[in-house]
CSV table of C-alpha atoms and ligand atoms in Angstrom, one decimal:
chain,number,residue,atom,x,y,z
E,22,MET,CA,-80.4,-1.2,-18.4
E,23,ALA,CA,-83.2,0.1,-16.1
E,24,ASP,CA,-85.6,-0.3,-18.9
E,25,ILE,CA,-84.9,-4.0,-19.3
E,26,HIS,CA,-85.1,-4.5,-15.6
E,27,ASP,CA,-88.6,-2.9,-15.6
E,28,LYS,CA,-89.7,-5.0,-18.5
E,29,ILE,CA,-88.5,-8.3,-16.8
E,30,GLN,CA,-90.5,-7.2,-13.7
E,31,GLN,CA,-93.6,-6.4,-15.8
E,32,PHE,CA,-93.5,-9.8,-17.6
E,33,VAL,CA,-92.9,-11.8,-14.4
E,34,ILE,CA,-95.8,-10.1,-12.7
E,35,SER,CA,-98.1,-10.6,-15.7
E,36,GLY,CA,-96.9,-14.2,-16.0
E,37,ASP,CA,-95.8,-13.8,-19.6
E,38,SER,CA,-93.0,-16.4,-20.1
E,39,SER,CA,-92.8,-15.9,-23.8
E,40,MET,CA,-92.2,-12.1,-23.6
E,41,LEU,CA,-89.9,-12.5,-20.6
E,42,ASN,CA,-87.7,-15.0,-22.4
E,43,THR,CA,-87.7,-12.8,-25.6
E,44,VAL,CA,-86.5,-9.6,-23.7
E,45,MET,CA,-84.0,-11.6,-21.6
E,46,GLN,CA,-82.5,-13.3,-24.7
E,47,MET,CA,-82.3,-10.0,-26.5
E,48,ALA,CA,-80.4,-8.5,-23.4
E,49,LEU,CA,-78.1,-11.5,-23.3
E,50,ASP,CA,-77.4,-11.2,-27.1
E,51,ALA,CA,-76.6,-7.5,-26.6
E,52,GLY,CA,-73.9,-8.5,-24.0
E,53,GLY,CA,-76.0,-8.2,-20.8
E,54,GLN,CA,-74.8,-10.2,-17.8
E,55,ALA,CA,-76.9,-13.0,-16.5
E,56,SER,CA,-76.2,-12.0,-12.9
E,57,ASP,CA,-77.5,-8.5,-13.6
E,58,LEU,CA,-80.7,-9.8,-15.2
E,59,LEU,CA,-81.1,-12.1,-12.1
E,60,ASN,CA,-80.3,-9.6,-9.4
E,61,ASN,CA,-81.9,-6.5,-10.8
E,62,GLY,CA,-84.7,-8.0,-12.8
E,63,LEU,CA,-86.0,-11.4,-11.7
E,64,LEU,CA,-85.4,-11.3,-8.0
E,65,PRO,CA,-87.0,-7.8,-7.4
E,66,ALA,CA,-89.9,-9.0,-9.5
E,67,MET,CA,-90.7,-11.8,-7.0
E,68,ASP,CA,-90.4,-9.3,-4.2
E,69,LEU,CA,-93.0,-7.2,-5.9
E,70,VAL,CA,-95.2,-10.3,-6.3
E,71,GLY,CA,-94.8,-11.0,-2.6
E,72,GLN,CA,-95.9,-7.4,-1.8
E,73,LYS,CA,-98.9,-7.6,-4.1
E,74,MET,CA,-99.9,-11.0,-2.6
E,75,LYS,CA,-99.8,-9.4,0.9
E,76,THR,CA,-101.9,-6.5,-0.1
E,77,GLY,CA,-104.4,-8.6,-1.9
E,78,ASP,CA,-103.5,-7.2,-5.3
E,79,MET,CA,-102.5,-10.7,-6.6
E,80,PHE,CA,-104.1,-14.1,-5.8
E,81,ILE,CA,-102.6,-17.6,-5.7
E,82,PRO,CA,-103.3,-18.5,-9.4
E,83,GLU,CA,-101.6,-15.3,-10.5
E,84,VAL,CA,-98.7,-15.8,-8.1
E,85,LEU,CA,-98.3,-19.3,-9.5
E,86,MET,CA,-98.2,-18.0,-13.0
E,87,ALA,CA,-95.6,-15.4,-12.0
E,88,ALA,CA,-93.5,-18.2,-10.2
E,89,ARG,CA,-93.6,-20.4,-13.3
E,90,THR,CA,-92.6,-17.4,-15.4
E,91,MET,CA,-89.7,-16.7,-13.0
E,92,GLN,CA,-88.7,-20.4,-13.2
E,93,SER,CA,-88.6,-20.2,-17.0
E,94,GLY,CA,-86.4,-17.1,-16.8
E,95,LEU,CA,-84.0,-18.9,-14.4
E,96,GLU,CA,-83.8,-21.8,-16.8
E,97,LEU,CA,-82.9,-19.4,-19.6
E,98,LEU,CA,-80.1,-17.9,-17.5
E,99,THR,CA,-78.6,-21.2,-16.2
E,100,PRO,CA,-76.2,-21.8,-19.1
E,101,HIS,CA,-75.0,-18.2,-18.8
E,102,MET,CA,-74.2,-18.3,-15.1
E,103,GLU,CA,-70.6,-18.7,-14.0
E,104,GLY,CA,-69.2,-22.2,-14.7
E,105,GLY,CA,-67.5,-24.1,-11.9
E,106,ASP,CA,-64.6,-26.5,-11.5
E,107,SER,CA,-64.8,-29.6,-13.7
E,108,MET,CA,-64.0,-31.8,-10.6
E,109,SER,CA,-66.8,-32.2,-8.1
E,110,ALA,CA,-66.5,-29.8,-5.2
E,111,GLY,CA,-68.6,-32.1,-3.1
E,112,THR,CA,-72.1,-33.6,-2.9
E,113,CYS,CA,-75.1,-31.6,-1.6
E,114,VAL,CA,-78.6,-32.9,-0.9
E,115,VAL,CA,-81.0,-30.0,-1.4
E,116,GLY,CA,-84.7,-29.7,-0.8
E,117,THR,CA,-87.6,-27.6,0.5
E,118,VAL,CA,-88.8,-28.9,3.9
E,119,GLU,CA,-91.9,-30.9,4.6
E,120,GLY,CA,-95.1,-28.9,4.2
E,121,ASP,CA,-93.6,-26.2,2.0
E,122,LEU,CA,-94.1,-26.0,-1.7
E,123,HIS,CA,-91.9,-22.9,-2.5
E,124,ASP,CA,-89.1,-23.9,-4.8
E,125,ILE,CA,-87.8,-20.9,-6.6
E,126,GLY,CA,-85.1,-19.9,-4.1
E,127,LYS,CA,-84.2,-23.6,-3.6
E,128,ASN,CA,-83.9,-24.0,-7.4
E,129,LEU,CA,-81.6,-21.0,-7.5
E,130,VAL,CA,-79.4,-22.5,-4.7
E,131,SER,CA,-79.2,-25.8,-6.6
E,132,MET,CA,-78.4,-24.1,-9.8
E,133,MET,CA,-75.6,-22.1,-8.3
E,134,LEU,CA,-74.2,-25.0,-6.4
E,135,SER,CA,-74.1,-27.0,-9.7
E,136,GLY,CA,-72.5,-24.0,-11.4
E,137,ALA,CA,-69.8,-24.0,-8.7
E,138,GLY,CA,-68.9,-27.6,-9.3
E,139,PHE,CA,-71.0,-29.4,-6.7
E,140,LYS,CA,-72.9,-32.6,-7.4
E,141,VAL,CA,-76.5,-31.6,-6.4
E,142,ILE,CA,-79.2,-34.1,-5.4
E,143,ASP,CA,-82.3,-32.0,-5.6
E,144,LEU,CA,-85.1,-33.7,-3.7
E,145,GLY,CA,-87.7,-31.1,-4.7
E,146,VAL,CA,-90.3,-29.7,-2.3
E,147,ASP,CA,-92.2,-31.1,0.7
E,148,VAL,CA,-89.2,-33.2,1.7
E,149,LYS,CA,-89.6,-35.2,4.9
E,150,ALA,CA,-86.7,-35.5,7.4
E,151,PRO,CA,-86.0,-39.2,6.7
E,152,ASP,CA,-85.9,-38.6,3.0
E,153,PHE,CA,-83.0,-36.1,3.5
E,154,VAL,CA,-81.2,-38.7,5.6
E,155,LYS,CA,-81.8,-41.5,3.0
E,156,ALA,CA,-80.5,-39.3,0.2
E,157,VAL,CA,-77.3,-38.5,2.2
E,158,GLN,CA,-76.7,-42.2,2.8
E,159,GLU,CA,-77.4,-43.2,-0.8
E,160,ASN,CA,-75.2,-40.4,-2.3
E,161,ASP,CA,-72.5,-40.1,0.4
E,162,ALA,CA,-73.2,-36.4,0.6
E,163,GLN,CA,-71.3,-34.0,2.8
E,164,ILE,CA,-73.9,-31.2,2.8
E,165,ILE,CA,-77.7,-31.0,3.4
E,166,GLY,CA,-79.2,-27.7,2.2
E,167,MET,CA,-82.7,-27.0,3.4
E,168,SER,CA,-85.0,-24.2,2.3
E,169,SER,CA,-88.1,-22.9,4.1
E,170,LEU,CA,-90.3,-20.0,3.1
E,171,LEU,CA,-93.0,-20.4,5.7
E,172,THR,CA,-92.7,-19.6,9.4
E,173,THR,CA,-94.9,-22.7,9.9
E,174,THR,CA,-92.4,-25.1,8.2
E,175,MET,CA,-89.1,-23.8,9.7
E,176,VAL,CA,-89.5,-26.3,12.5
E,177,LYS,CA,-89.0,-29.1,10.0
E,178,MET,CA,-85.3,-28.0,9.7
E,179,GLU,CA,-84.7,-28.8,13.3
E,180,GLU,CA,-86.5,-32.1,12.9
E,181,THR,CA,-84.3,-33.0,10.0
E,182,ILE,CA,-81.1,-32.2,12.0
E,183,LYS,CA,-82.4,-34.4,14.8
E,184,CYS,CA,-83.1,-37.2,12.3
E,185,VAL,CA,-79.5,-36.9,10.9
E,186,ALA,CA,-78.1,-37.2,14.5
E,187,GLU,CA,-80.3,-40.2,15.2
E,188,ALA,CA,-78.9,-41.9,12.0
E,189,GLY,CA,-75.4,-41.3,13.5
E,190,MET,CA,-74.3,-39.0,10.7
E,191,ARG,CA,-74.3,-35.6,12.5
E,192,GLU,CA,-70.4,-35.4,12.6
E,193,ARG,CA,-69.8,-36.0,9.0
E,194,VAL,CA,-72.8,-34.1,7.4
E,195,LYS,CA,-72.9,-30.3,7.5
E,196,VAL,CA,-76.3,-28.6,7.4
E,197,ILE,CA,-77.0,-25.2,5.6
E,198,ILE,CA,-80.4,-23.6,5.9
E,199,GLY,CA,-81.9,-20.6,4.2
E,200,GLY,CA,-85.2,-19.0,3.1
E,201,ALA,CA,-86.9,-15.7,3.7
E,202,PRO,CA,-88.0,-16.3,7.3
E,203,VAL,CA,-84.7,-18.0,8.3
E,204,THR,CA,-82.0,-16.1,10.2
E,205,GLN,CA,-78.5,-16.8,11.5
E,206,GLN,CA,-80.0,-16.7,15.0
E,207,TYR,CA,-82.4,-19.4,14.0
E,208,ALA,CA,-79.6,-21.5,12.6
E,209,ASP,CA,-77.7,-21.2,15.8
E,210,THR,CA,-80.8,-22.1,17.9
E,211,ILE,CA,-81.4,-25.3,16.0
E,212,GLY,CA,-77.7,-26.3,15.6
E,213,ALA,CA,-77.3,-25.9,11.9
E,214,ASP,CA,-73.8,-25.5,10.6
E,215,GLY,CA,-74.5,-22.6,8.4
E,216,TYR,CA,-77.1,-20.0,7.4
E,217,ALA,CA,-77.1,-18.5,3.9
E,218,PHE,CA,-78.9,-15.3,3.1
E,219,ASN,CA,-79.0,-16.0,-0.7
E,220,ALA,CA,-77.8,-18.5,-3.3
E,221,PRO,CA,-74.2,-17.2,-3.7
E,222,ASP,CA,-73.9,-17.1,0.1
E,223,ALA,CA,-75.0,-20.8,0.1
E,224,VAL,CA,-72.3,-21.7,-2.3
E,225,GLN,CA,-69.7,-19.9,-0.2
E,226,LYS,CA,-70.9,-21.6,3.0
E,227,ALA,CA,-70.9,-25.0,1.2
E,228,LYS,CA,-67.3,-24.6,0.1
E,229,GLU,CA,-66.2,-23.6,3.6
E,230,LEU,CA,-68.0,-26.5,5.2
E,231,VAL,CA,-66.7,-29.1,2.7
E,232,ALA,CA,-63.2,-27.7,3.3
E,233,ALA,CA,-63.7,-28.1,7.1
E,234,VAL,CA,-64.9,-31.7,6.7
E,235,ALA,CA,-61.9,-32.5,4.6
E,236,ALA,CA,-59.4,-30.9,7.0
U,316,LIG,CO1,-96.2,-18.2,-0.9
U,316,LIG,N1,-95.9,-17.2,0.7
U,316,LIG,N2,-97.6,-19.2,-0.1
U,316,LIG,N3,-96.5,-19.0,-2.7
U,316,LIG,N4,-95.0,-16.9,-1.6
U,316,LIG,C1,-94.7,-16.3,0.7
U,316,LIG,C2,-93.4,-17.0,1.3
U,316,LIG,C3,-95.2,-15.1,1.7
U,316,LIG,C4,-94.1,-14.3,2.4
U,316,LIG,C5,-96.2,-14.2,0.9
U,316,LIG,C6,-96.8,-13.1,1.7
U,316,LIG,O1,-97.7,-13.3,2.5
U,316,LIG,N5,-96.2,-11.9,1.6
U,316,LIG,C7,-96.1,-16.0,2.7
U,316,LIG,C8,-95.4,-16.6,3.9
U,316,LIG,C9,-95.8,-15.9,5.2
U,316,LIG,C10,-95.1,-16.6,6.4
U,316,LIG,O2,-95.0,-17.7,6.5
U,316,LIG,N6,-94.6,-15.7,7.2
U,316,LIG,C11,-96.6,-17.0,1.8
U,316,LIG,C12,-97.8,-17.8,2.0
U,316,LIG,C13,-98.6,-17.4,3.2
U,316,LIG,C14,-98.2,-18.8,1.1
U,316,LIG,C15,-99.5,-19.8,1.3
U,316,LIG,C16,-99.7,-20.3,2.7
U,316,LIG,C17,-100.7,-19.0,0.7
U,316,LIG,C18,-102.0,-19.7,0.8
U,316,LIG,O3,-102.2,-20.7,0.3
U,316,LIG,N7,-102.9,-19.0,1.5
U,316,LIG,C19,-99.1,-20.9,0.4
U,316,LIG,C20,-98.3,-22.1,1.1
U,316,LIG,C21,-98.1,-23.3,0.2
U,316,LIG,C22,-97.1,-24.2,0.8
U,316,LIG,O4,-96.0,-24.1,0.6
U,316,LIG,N8,-97.6,-25.2,1.5
U,316,LIG,C23,-98.2,-20.2,-0.6
U,316,LIG,C24,-98.1,-20.6,-2.0
U,316,LIG,C25,-97.3,-20.0,-2.9
U,316,LIG,C26,-97.4,-20.4,-4.4
U,316,LIG,C27,-97.5,-21.9,-4.6
U,316,LIG,C28,-98.5,-19.7,-5.0
U,316,LIG,C29,-96.0,-19.7,-4.9
U,316,LIG,C30,-94.8,-20.7,-4.9
U,316,LIG,C31,-94.5,-21.2,-6.2
U,316,LIG,C32,-93.1,-21.9,-6.2
U,316,LIG,O5,-92.3,-21.7,-5.4
U,316,LIG,N9,-93.0,-22.8,-7.2
U,316,LIG,C33,-95.8,-18.7,-3.8
U,316,LIG,C34,-94.9,-17.6,-4.0
U,316,LIG,C35,-94.3,-17.4,-5.4
U,316,LIG,C36,-94.5,-16.7,-2.9
U,316,LIG,C37,-93.7,-15.4,-2.9
U,316,LIG,C38,-94.5,-14.4,-3.6
U,316,LIG,C39,-92.3,-15.5,-3.6
U,316,LIG,C40,-91.4,-16.6,-3.1
U,316,LIG,C41,-90.2,-16.6,-4.0
U,316,LIG,O6,-90.2,-17.5,-4.9
U,316,LIG,N10,-89.3,-15.6,-3.9
U,316,LIG,C42,-93.4,-15.2,-1.3
U,316,LIG,C43,-93.2,-13.7,-1.0
U,316,LIG,C44,-91.8,-13.3,-0.9
U,316,LIG,O7,-90.9,-14.1,-0.6
U,316,LIG,N11,-91.5,-12.1,-1.3
U,316,LIG,C45,-94.4,-16.0,-0.7
U,316,LIG,C46,-88.1,-15.5,-4.9
U,316,LIG,C47,-87.0,-16.4,-4.4
U,316,LIG,C48,-85.8,-16.3,-5.3
U,316,LIG,O8,-86.7,-16.0,-3.1
U,316,LIG,O9,-87.4,-18.2,-2.0
U,316,LIG,O10,-86.7,-16.2,-0.6
U,316,LIG,P1,-86.6,-17.0,-1.8
U,316,LIG,O11,-85.0,-17.5,-1.9
U,316,LIG,C49,-84.0,-16.6,-1.7
U,316,LIG,C50,-83.5,-16.6,-0.2
U,316,LIG,O12,-84.5,-16.8,0.8
U,316,LIG,C51,-82.4,-17.7,-0.2
U,316,LIG,O13,-81.9,-17.6,-1.6
U,316,LIG,C52,-82.8,-17.0,-2.5
U,316,LIG,C53,-82.2,-15.8,-3.2
U,316,LIG,O14,-80.9,-16.1,-3.7
U,316,LIG,N12,-82.8,-19.0,0.0
U,316,LIG,C54,-81.8,-19.9,0.5
U,316,LIG,C55,-83.9,-19.8,-0.2
U,316,LIG,N13,-83.7,-21.0,0.1
U,316,LIG,C56,-82.4,-21.1,0.5
U,316,LIG,C57,-81.7,-22.3,1.0
U,316,LIG,C58,-80.3,-22.1,1.3
U,316,LIG,C59,-79.8,-20.8,1.2
U,316,LIG,C60,-80.4,-19.7,0.8
U,316,LIG,O15,-79.5,-23.0,1.7
U,316,LIG,C61,-79.9,-24.4,1.5
């Protein structure tokens, strides 16, 4: 399988969606697991892209191509990821915070929450605090999931939590945060209800928090 992982990384880095999807489809047809292709192929590929971006070996247009390629790979895997309960496990409003355009990790979280049976209202990127609040009200959501990839946008998570409190909803809405610069310590500092290291962890936290609200 190491060979297929190398190929996935190579095609993500070179931004070749067509070849990426071809090799991934071949791997799936041969009995490969979607979770293996994700965890050992796509995710390490974006880490490599990040390293190359840092060292100046990749520039924004190439990184964007790689991100789009990664997204097409995620879409190919979505129907193969574990299915969830047929009944809704709860409603989550998910988005990348204001000022931040990174959406691959957030999309992964949305995809896995949906797969686990949650109704997901994905607000996209650059989501302002009042828009999270409005979506919670409109959809009677129990969970807000916020993603931030930039140290400069993390503060928007705290702003959103304050906005939720000002709307009088803090007791009934649980907040989960995540993203590369985010930590448990940061979640504790800003009063979030949960921190998730990755998408499966976000699903686990969402299940625990919905159960706590229902209890
Ligand atoms: Co950006 N960027 N970027 N970028 N970019 C980073 C984040 C950076 C670390 C790169 C670097 O310098 N090494 C750096 C941030 C530095 C910092 O703040 N400390 C950076 C920078 C500086 C920038 C710009 C400022 C560059 C510039 O313009 N000079 C700019 C900012 C634009 C903006 O947002 N306003 C910028 C732009 C871009 C692109 C548009 C080119 C592109 C994004 C395309 C897109 O998302 N559609 C991009 C990319 C692709 C990256 C890297 C290379 C990859 C991010 C990624 O998708 N990773 C990134 C370097 C890196 O992270 N290695 C980088 C894969 C994804 C699956 O992981 O999102 O971490 P991640 O999600 C993980 C977990 O974090 C977690 O689960 C996922 C795994 O299961 N998670 C959650 C995420 N959200 C969660 C929410 C949860 C729970 C878990 O609960 C709700």
